[in-house]
Amino acid sequence: MIKKIIKNIKNIILLLGINILILVFIIYVLSILFFKSLDNYTNHNVYIKIPNLLELTFDDAIKKLKNMGLRYHIYENDIYKTNITNTNDYIIVDFFPKNVEYIKPDRIIYIYIKKIKK
């Protein structure tokens, strides 16, 4: 009777140990897959050099940013603008980020524009 109980306990411990090893292996494989896919998701080691936009016309700057795959937000007198008419009447006076040489693709460049006095 006691031998049967001891044998059952040994079998239970053996099965428990095998299940724990399988669980550790599955967690290991899933963590490797997660971190490898994270590199692809965050575009690891993929950078674009920020162009110098100062004193470009608005149209030229937007063409340059679109060709590079960057997004932009436009500000005139610190007010966010969505519609700009007569785009050739504006020049870029500042942009951000500018001190950083490289950024990730599809990031936003904040452009500050000023109307050209004619």
Short mmCIF file of C-alpha atoms in Angstrom, two decimals:
data_model
loop_
_atom_site.label_atom_id
_atom_site.label_comp_id
_atom_site.label_asym_id
_atom_site.label_seq_id
_atom_site.Cartn_x
_atom_site.Cartn_y
_atom_site.Cartn_z
CA MET A 1 0.00 0.00 0.00
CA ILE A 2 2.72 2.50 0.98
CA LYS A 3 4.81 1.36 -2.01
CA LYS A 4 1.89 2.14 -4.34
CA ILE A 5 1.48 5.60 -2.82
CA ILE A 6 5.21 6.30 -3.12
CA LYS A 7 5.18 5.05 -6.74
CA ASN A 8 2.17 7.30 -7.53
CA ILE A 9 3.89 10.29 -5.91
CA LYS A 10 7.04 9.62 -7.99
CA ASN A 11 4.94 9.42 -11.17
CA ILE A 12 3.15 12.66 -10.28
CA ILE A 13 6.49 14.42 -9.59
CA LEU A 14 7.93 13.07 -12.86
CA LEU A 15 4.91 14.28 -14.87
CA LEU A 16 4.98 17.61 -13.10
CA GLY A 17 8.69 18.01 -13.91
CA ILE A 18 8.09 17.15 -17.58
CA ASN A 19 5.23 19.65 -17.75
CA ILE A 20 7.38 22.36 -16.18
CA LEU A 21 10.19 21.70 -18.70
CA ILE A 22 7.71 21.87 -21.58
CA LEU A 23 6.30 25.12 -20.18
CA VAL A 24 9.78 26.66 -19.84
CA PHE A 25 10.60 25.64 -23.43
CA ILE A 26 7.36 27.16 -24.76
CA ILE A 27 7.97 30.43 -22.86
CA TYR A 28 11.55 30.53 -24.20
CA VAL A 29 10.41 30.05 -27.82
CA LEU A 30 7.62 32.62 -27.48
CA SER A 31 9.95 35.20 -25.97
CA ILE A 32 12.45 34.74 -28.81
CA LEU A 33 9.67 35.15 -31.38
CA PHE A 34 8.37 38.22 -29.57
CA PHE A 35 11.73 40.01 -29.48
CA LYS A 36 12.54 39.14 -33.10
CA SER A 37 9.19 40.47 -34.27
CA LEU A 38 9.64 43.58 -32.11
CA ASP A 39 12.70 44.54 -34.19
CA ASN A 40 10.60 44.42 -37.36
CA TYR A 41 7.68 46.27 -35.80
CA THR A 42 9.81 49.16 -34.53
CA ASN A 43 11.97 49.37 -37.70
CA HIS A 44 15.11 48.63 -35.71
CA ASN A 45 18.23 50.09 -37.40
CA VAL A 46 16.16 51.81 -40.11
CA TYR A 47 16.73 55.58 -40.14
CA ILE A 48 16.21 58.53 -42.47
CA LYS A 49 18.47 61.58 -42.50
CA ILE A 50 16.50 64.75 -41.80
CA PRO A 51 16.82 67.24 -44.67
CA ASN A 52 17.58 70.89 -44.05
CA LEU A 53 14.30 72.69 -44.70
CA LEU A 54 15.29 76.20 -43.61
CA GLU A 55 14.39 78.94 -46.08
CA LEU A 56 12.88 76.50 -48.57
CA THR A 57 9.54 77.40 -50.06
CA PHE A 58 6.62 75.55 -48.57
CA ASP A 59 6.03 73.52 -51.76
CA ASP A 60 9.67 72.42 -52.04
CA ALA A 61 9.81 71.37 -48.40
CA ILE A 62 6.60 69.35 -48.62
CA LYS A 63 7.77 67.59 -51.81
CA LYS A 64 11.05 66.72 -50.11
CA LEU A 65 9.32 65.33 -47.01
CA LYS A 66 6.78 63.32 -49.01
CA ASN A 67 9.52 61.79 -51.16
CA MET A 68 11.31 60.68 -47.98
CA GLY A 69 8.17 59.17 -46.48
CA LEU A 70 7.90 61.63 -43.60
CA ARG A 71 4.74 63.23 -42.25
CA TYR A 72 4.48 66.89 -41.26
CA HIS A 73 2.44 69.33 -39.20
CA ILE A 74 2.37 72.98 -40.19
CA TYR A 75 2.38 75.92 -37.80
CA GLU A 76 2.06 79.60 -38.63
CA ASN A 77 2.58 81.96 -35.68
CA ASP A 78 2.39 78.94 -33.34
CA ILE A 79 -1.07 78.04 -34.65
CA TYR A 80 -1.62 74.63 -36.19
CA LYS A 81 -2.74 74.92 -39.82
CA THR A 82 -4.50 72.27 -41.86
CA ASN A 83 -5.25 74.25 -45.01
CA ILE A 84 -2.71 76.53 -46.64
CA THR A 85 -3.66 78.49 -49.74
CA ASN A 86 -1.11 80.10 -52.06
CA THR A 87 1.61 77.77 -50.83
CA ASN A 88 4.30 79.57 -52.82
CA ASP A 89 3.82 82.60 -50.55
CA TYR A 90 5.39 80.82 -47.54
CA ILE A 91 8.91 79.86 -46.51
CA ILE A 92 10.12 77.57 -43.76
CA VAL A 93 11.57 79.50 -40.83
CA ASP A 94 12.03 76.60 -38.41
CA PHE A 95 11.37 72.89 -38.07
CA PHE A 96 11.62 70.21 -35.43
CA PRO A 97 13.45 67.88 -34.94
CA LYS A 98 16.45 69.54 -36.53
CA ASN A 99 19.37 68.87 -34.19
CA VAL A 100 18.83 65.13 -34.58
CA GLU A 101 20.44 63.84 -37.73
CA TYR A 102 18.41 60.66 -38.17
CA ILE A 103 14.82 59.66 -37.40
CA LYS A 104 12.64 56.63 -38.03
CA PRO A 105 10.49 56.46 -41.18
CA ASP A 106 6.91 57.79 -41.02
CA ARG A 107 7.68 60.22 -38.20
CA ILE A 108 6.23 63.72 -37.94
CA ILE A 109 8.28 66.83 -38.73
CA TYR A 110 6.88 70.03 -37.20
CA ILE A 111 7.25 72.92 -39.68
CA TYR A 112 7.00 76.60 -38.78
CA ILE A 113 6.22 78.82 -41.74
CA LYS A 114 6.11 82.55 -42.42
CA LYS A 115 4.44 84.43 -45.22
CA ILE A 116 6.81 86.07 -47.68
CA LYS A 117 6.28 89.82 -47.88
CA LYS A 118 5.83 90.89 -51.47
#
